[in-house]
mmCIF file of C-alpha atoms in Angstrom:
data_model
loop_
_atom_site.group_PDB
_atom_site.id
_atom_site.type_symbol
_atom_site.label_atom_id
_atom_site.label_comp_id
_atom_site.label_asym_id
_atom_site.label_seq_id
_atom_site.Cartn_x
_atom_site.Cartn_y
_atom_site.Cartn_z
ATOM 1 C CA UNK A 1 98.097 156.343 69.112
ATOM 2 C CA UNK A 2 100.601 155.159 71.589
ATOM 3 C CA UNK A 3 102.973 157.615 71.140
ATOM 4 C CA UNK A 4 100.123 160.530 71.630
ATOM 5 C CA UNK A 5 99.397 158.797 75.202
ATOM 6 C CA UNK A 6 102.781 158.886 75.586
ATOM 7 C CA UNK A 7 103.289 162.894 75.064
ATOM 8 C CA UNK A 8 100.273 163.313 77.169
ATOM 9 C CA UNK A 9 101.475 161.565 80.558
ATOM 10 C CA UNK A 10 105.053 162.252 80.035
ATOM 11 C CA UNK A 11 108.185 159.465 79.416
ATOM 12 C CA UNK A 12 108.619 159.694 83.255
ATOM 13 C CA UNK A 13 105.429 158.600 83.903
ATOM 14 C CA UNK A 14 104.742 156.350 81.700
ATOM 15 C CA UNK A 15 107.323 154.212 82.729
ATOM 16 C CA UNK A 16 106.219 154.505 86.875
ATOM 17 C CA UNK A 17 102.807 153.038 85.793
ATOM 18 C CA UNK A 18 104.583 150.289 83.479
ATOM 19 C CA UNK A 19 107.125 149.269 86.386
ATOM 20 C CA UNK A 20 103.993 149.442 88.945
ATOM 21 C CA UNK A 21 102.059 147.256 86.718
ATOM 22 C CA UNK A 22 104.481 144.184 86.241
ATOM 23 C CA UNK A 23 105.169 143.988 90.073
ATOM 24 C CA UNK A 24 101.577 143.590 90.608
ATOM 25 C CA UNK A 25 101.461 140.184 93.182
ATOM 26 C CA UNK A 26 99.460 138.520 90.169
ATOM 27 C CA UNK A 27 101.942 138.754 87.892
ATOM 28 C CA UNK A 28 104.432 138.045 90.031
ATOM 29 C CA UNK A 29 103.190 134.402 90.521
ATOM 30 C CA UNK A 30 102.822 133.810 86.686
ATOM 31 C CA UNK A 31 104.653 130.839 85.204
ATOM 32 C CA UNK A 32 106.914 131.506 81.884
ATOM 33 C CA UNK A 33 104.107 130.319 79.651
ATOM 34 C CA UNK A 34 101.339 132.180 80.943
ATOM 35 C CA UNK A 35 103.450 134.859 81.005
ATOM 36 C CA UNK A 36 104.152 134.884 77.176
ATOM 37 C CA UNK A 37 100.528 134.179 76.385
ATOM 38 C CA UNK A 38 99.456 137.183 78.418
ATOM 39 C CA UNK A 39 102.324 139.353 76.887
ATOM 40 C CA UNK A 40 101.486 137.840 73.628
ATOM 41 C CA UNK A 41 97.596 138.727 73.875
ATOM 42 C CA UNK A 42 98.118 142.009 74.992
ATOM 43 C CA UNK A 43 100.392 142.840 71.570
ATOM 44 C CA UNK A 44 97.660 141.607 69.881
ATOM 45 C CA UNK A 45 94.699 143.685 71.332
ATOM 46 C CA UNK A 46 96.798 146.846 71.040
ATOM 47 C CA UNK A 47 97.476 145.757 67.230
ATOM 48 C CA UNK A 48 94.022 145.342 66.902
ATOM 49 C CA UNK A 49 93.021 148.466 68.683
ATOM 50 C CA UNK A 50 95.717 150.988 67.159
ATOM 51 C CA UNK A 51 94.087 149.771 63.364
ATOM 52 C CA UNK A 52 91.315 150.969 61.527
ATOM 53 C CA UNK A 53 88.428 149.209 61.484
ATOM 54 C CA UNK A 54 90.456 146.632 64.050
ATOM 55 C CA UNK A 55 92.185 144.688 61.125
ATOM 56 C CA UNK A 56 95.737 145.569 60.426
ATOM 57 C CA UNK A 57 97.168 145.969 57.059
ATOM 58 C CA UNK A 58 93.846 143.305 55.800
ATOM 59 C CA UNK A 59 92.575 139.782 56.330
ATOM 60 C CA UNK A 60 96.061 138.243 55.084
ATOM 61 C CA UNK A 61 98.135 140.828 57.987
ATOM 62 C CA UNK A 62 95.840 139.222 60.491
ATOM 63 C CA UNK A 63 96.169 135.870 59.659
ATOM 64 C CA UNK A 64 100.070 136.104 59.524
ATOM 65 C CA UNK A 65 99.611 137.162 62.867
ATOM 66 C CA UNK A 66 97.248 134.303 63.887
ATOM 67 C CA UNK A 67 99.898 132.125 62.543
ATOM 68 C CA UNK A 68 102.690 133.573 64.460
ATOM 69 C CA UNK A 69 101.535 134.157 68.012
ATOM 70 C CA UNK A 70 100.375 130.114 67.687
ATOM 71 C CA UNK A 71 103.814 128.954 66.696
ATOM 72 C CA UNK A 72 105.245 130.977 69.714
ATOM 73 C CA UNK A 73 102.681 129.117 72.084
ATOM 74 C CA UNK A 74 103.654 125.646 70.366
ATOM 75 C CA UNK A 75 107.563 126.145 71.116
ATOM 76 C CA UNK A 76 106.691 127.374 74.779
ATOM 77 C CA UNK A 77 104.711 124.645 75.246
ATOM 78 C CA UNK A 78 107.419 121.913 73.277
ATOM 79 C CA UNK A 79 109.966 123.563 75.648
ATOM 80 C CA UNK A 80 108.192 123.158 78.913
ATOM 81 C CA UNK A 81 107.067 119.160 77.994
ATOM 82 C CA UNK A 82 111.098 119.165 76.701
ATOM 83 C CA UNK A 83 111.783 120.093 80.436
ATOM 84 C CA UNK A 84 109.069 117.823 81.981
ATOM 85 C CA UNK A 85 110.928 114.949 80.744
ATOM 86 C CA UNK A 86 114.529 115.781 81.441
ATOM 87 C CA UNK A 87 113.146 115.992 85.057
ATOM 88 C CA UNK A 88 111.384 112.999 84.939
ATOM 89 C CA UNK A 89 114.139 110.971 83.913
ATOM 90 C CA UNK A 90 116.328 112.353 86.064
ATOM 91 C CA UNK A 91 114.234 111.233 89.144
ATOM 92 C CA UNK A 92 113.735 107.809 87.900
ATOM 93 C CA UNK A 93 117.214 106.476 87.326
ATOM 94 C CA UNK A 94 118.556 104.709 89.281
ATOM 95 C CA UNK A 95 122.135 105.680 90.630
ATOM 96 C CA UNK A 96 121.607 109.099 90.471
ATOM 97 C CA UNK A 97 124.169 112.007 89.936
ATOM 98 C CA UNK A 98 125.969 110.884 92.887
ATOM 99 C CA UNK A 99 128.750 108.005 91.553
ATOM 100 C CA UNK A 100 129.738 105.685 94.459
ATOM 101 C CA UNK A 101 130.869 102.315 93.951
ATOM 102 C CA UNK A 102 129.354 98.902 94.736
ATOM 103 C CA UNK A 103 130.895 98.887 98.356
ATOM 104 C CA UNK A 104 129.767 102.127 99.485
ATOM 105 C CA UNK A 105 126.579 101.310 98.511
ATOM 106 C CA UNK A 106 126.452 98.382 100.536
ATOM 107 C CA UNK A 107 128.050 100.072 103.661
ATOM 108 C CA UNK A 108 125.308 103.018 103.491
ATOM 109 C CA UNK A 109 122.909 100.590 103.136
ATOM 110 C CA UNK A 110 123.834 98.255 106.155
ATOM 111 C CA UNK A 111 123.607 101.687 107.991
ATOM 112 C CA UNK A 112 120.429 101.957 106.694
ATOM 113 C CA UNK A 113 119.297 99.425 107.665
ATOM 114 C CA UNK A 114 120.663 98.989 111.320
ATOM 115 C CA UNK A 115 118.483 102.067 111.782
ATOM 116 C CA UNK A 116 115.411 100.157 110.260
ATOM 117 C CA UNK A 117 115.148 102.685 107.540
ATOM 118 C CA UNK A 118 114.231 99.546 105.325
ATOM 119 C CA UNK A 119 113.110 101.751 102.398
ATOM 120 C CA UNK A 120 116.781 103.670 101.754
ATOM 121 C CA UNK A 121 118.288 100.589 102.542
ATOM 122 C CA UNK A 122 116.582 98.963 99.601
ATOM 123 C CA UNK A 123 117.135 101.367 97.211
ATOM 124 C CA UNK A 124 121.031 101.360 98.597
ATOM 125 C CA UNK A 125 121.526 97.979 97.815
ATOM 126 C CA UNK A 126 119.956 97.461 94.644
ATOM 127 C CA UNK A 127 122.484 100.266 93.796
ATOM 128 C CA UNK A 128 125.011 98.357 94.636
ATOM 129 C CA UNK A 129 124.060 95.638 92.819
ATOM 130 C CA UNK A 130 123.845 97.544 89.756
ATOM 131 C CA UNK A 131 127.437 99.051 90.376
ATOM 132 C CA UNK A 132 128.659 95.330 90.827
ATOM 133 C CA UNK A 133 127.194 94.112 87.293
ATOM 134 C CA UNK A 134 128.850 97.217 85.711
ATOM 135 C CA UNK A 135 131.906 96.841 87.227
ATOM 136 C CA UNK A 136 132.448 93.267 86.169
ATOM 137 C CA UNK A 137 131.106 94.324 82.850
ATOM 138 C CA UNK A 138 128.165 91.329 83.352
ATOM 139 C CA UNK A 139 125.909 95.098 82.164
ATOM 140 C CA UNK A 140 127.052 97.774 80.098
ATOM 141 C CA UNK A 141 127.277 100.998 82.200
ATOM 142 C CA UNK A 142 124.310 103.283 80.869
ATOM 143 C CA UNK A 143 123.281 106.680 82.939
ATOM 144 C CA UNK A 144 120.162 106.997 83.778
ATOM 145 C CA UNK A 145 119.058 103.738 83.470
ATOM 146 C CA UNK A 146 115.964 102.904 85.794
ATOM 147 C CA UNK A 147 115.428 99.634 87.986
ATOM 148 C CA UNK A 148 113.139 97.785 85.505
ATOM 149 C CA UNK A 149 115.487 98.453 82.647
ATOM 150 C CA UNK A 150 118.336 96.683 85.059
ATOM 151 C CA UNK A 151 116.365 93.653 85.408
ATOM 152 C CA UNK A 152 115.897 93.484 81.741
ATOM 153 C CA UNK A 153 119.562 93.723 80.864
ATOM 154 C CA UNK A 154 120.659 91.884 83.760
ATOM 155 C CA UNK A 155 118.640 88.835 83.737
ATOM 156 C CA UNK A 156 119.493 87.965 79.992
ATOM 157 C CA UNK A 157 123.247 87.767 81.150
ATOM 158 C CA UNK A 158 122.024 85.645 84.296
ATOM 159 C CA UNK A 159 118.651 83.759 83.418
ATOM 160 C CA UNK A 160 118.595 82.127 86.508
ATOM 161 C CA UNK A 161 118.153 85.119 87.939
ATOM 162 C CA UNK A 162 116.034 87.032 86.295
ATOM 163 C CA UNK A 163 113.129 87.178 88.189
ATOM 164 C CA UNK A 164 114.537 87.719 91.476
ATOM 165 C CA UNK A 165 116.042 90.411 89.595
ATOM 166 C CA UNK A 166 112.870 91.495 88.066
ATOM 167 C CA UNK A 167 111.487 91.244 92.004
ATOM 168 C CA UNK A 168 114.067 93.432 93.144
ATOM 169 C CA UNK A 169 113.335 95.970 90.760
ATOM 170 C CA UNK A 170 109.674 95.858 91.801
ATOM 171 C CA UNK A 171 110.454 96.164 95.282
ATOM 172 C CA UNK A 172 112.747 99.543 94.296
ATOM 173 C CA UNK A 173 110.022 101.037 92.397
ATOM 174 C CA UNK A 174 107.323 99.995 95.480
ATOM 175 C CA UNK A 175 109.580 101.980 97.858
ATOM 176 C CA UNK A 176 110.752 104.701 95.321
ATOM 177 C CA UNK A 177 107.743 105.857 93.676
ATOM 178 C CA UNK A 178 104.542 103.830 95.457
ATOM 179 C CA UNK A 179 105.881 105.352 98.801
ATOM 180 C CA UNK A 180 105.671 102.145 100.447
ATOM 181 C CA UNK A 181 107.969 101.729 103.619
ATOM 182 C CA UNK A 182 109.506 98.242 103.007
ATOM 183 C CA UNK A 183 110.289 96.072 105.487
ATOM 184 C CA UNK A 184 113.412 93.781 106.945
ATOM 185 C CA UNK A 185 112.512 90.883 104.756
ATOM 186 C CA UNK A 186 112.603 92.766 101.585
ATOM 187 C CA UNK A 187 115.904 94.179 102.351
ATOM 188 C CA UNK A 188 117.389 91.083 103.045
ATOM 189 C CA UNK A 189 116.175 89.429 99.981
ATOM 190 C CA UNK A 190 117.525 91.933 98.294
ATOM 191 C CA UNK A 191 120.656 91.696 99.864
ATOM 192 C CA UNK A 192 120.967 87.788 99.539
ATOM 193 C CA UNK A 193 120.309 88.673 95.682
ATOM 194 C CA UNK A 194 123.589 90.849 95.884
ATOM 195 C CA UNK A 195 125.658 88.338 97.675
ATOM 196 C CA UNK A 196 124.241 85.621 95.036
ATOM 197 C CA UNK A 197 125.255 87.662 92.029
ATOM 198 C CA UNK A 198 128.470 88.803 93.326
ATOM 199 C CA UNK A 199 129.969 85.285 92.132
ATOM 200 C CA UNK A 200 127.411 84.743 89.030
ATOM 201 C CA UNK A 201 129.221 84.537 85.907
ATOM 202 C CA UNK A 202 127.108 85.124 82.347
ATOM 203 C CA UNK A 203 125.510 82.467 80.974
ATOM 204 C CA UNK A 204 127.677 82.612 77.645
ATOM 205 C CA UNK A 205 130.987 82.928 79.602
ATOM 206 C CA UNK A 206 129.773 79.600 81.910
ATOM 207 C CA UNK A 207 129.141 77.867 78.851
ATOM 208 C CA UNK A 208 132.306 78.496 77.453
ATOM 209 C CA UNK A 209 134.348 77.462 80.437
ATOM 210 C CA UNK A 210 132.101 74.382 81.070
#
């Protein structure tokens, strides 16, 4: 059936109408999965069409082909969530692709904050406390680890201060993904909490010296 269409409009022509059809404006704005469900549907309905009596090769042909276009749409769909995530995770750590150490994150965040941009200067500093643990092995360096997960780690190695560590990672979330603006006091409580920790030894290590 497709071929006789074919041999009546000519090769030539055929192929003018198919270009002109896929840079129709609607199709250009298509994501990948509707896309493939739309090219997927339309195999179908001329499979459909080009049989006789609309079922190809019998009930068992059509359900094979039930069965098929479905696990297509599942592994789009898997994909895209697969995707979702890897985004996701990559906006939530917390020091980023960029690798700086502990005192360039305190220098950008002074000028930060000597231009009052209290929220950048918060999430500066908290970065450089989490390059300081790391590089005094107090944490475990781990990429993409977020703020909360920090505080966790952290403040089993230092007890006495985990919850001004578990406040500091509040704050960083507040600024990072409430949108609050912060403020000058939150910045320099989180900057006392650097200066504090930059002499705090772990727990088991303190014992063991005591």
């Amino acid at each position: 059936m497709i071929l006789a269409v074919l041999d009546d409009i000519g090769r030539d022509e055929a192929r003018r109408r198919a270009v002109e059809e896929l840079i129709r404006p609607e199709y250009q704005q298509e994501s990948l999965l509707e896309r493939a469900i739309r090219l997927i549907r339309e195999f179908f309905d001329r499979l459909m069409d080009s049989a006789p009596g609309g079922v190809p090769g019998g009930v068992l042909a059509l359900i094979i082909v039930i069965v098929v276009v479905g696990a297509l749409i599942a592994l789009i769909a898997w994909q895209g969530r697969k995707a979702t995530r890897g985004r996701r995770a990559a906006a939530e750590a917390l020091l980023g692709p960029v690798e700086r150490t502990a005192a360039e994150h305190r220098a950008e965040a002074e000028r930060l904050a000597a231009e009052s941009r209290w929220a950048e200067a918060i999430r500066e500093r908290l970065r450089a406390i989490a390059r300081d643990l790391e590089h005094r092995a107090v944490v475990t360096p781990q990429p993409g680890r977020t703020a909360d997960e920090l505080a966790e780690v952290a403040g089993r190695e230092l007890p006495a201060y985990a919850a001004r560590l578990a406040s500091a990672a509040r704050l960083f979330d507040e600024v990072t993904y409430g949108a609050a603006d912060g403020s000058e006091d939150g910045y320099r409580a989180m900057a006392g909490l650097d200066d504090d920790l930059r002499t705090a030894r772990p727990a088991l290590a303190a014992g063991g010296a005591s």
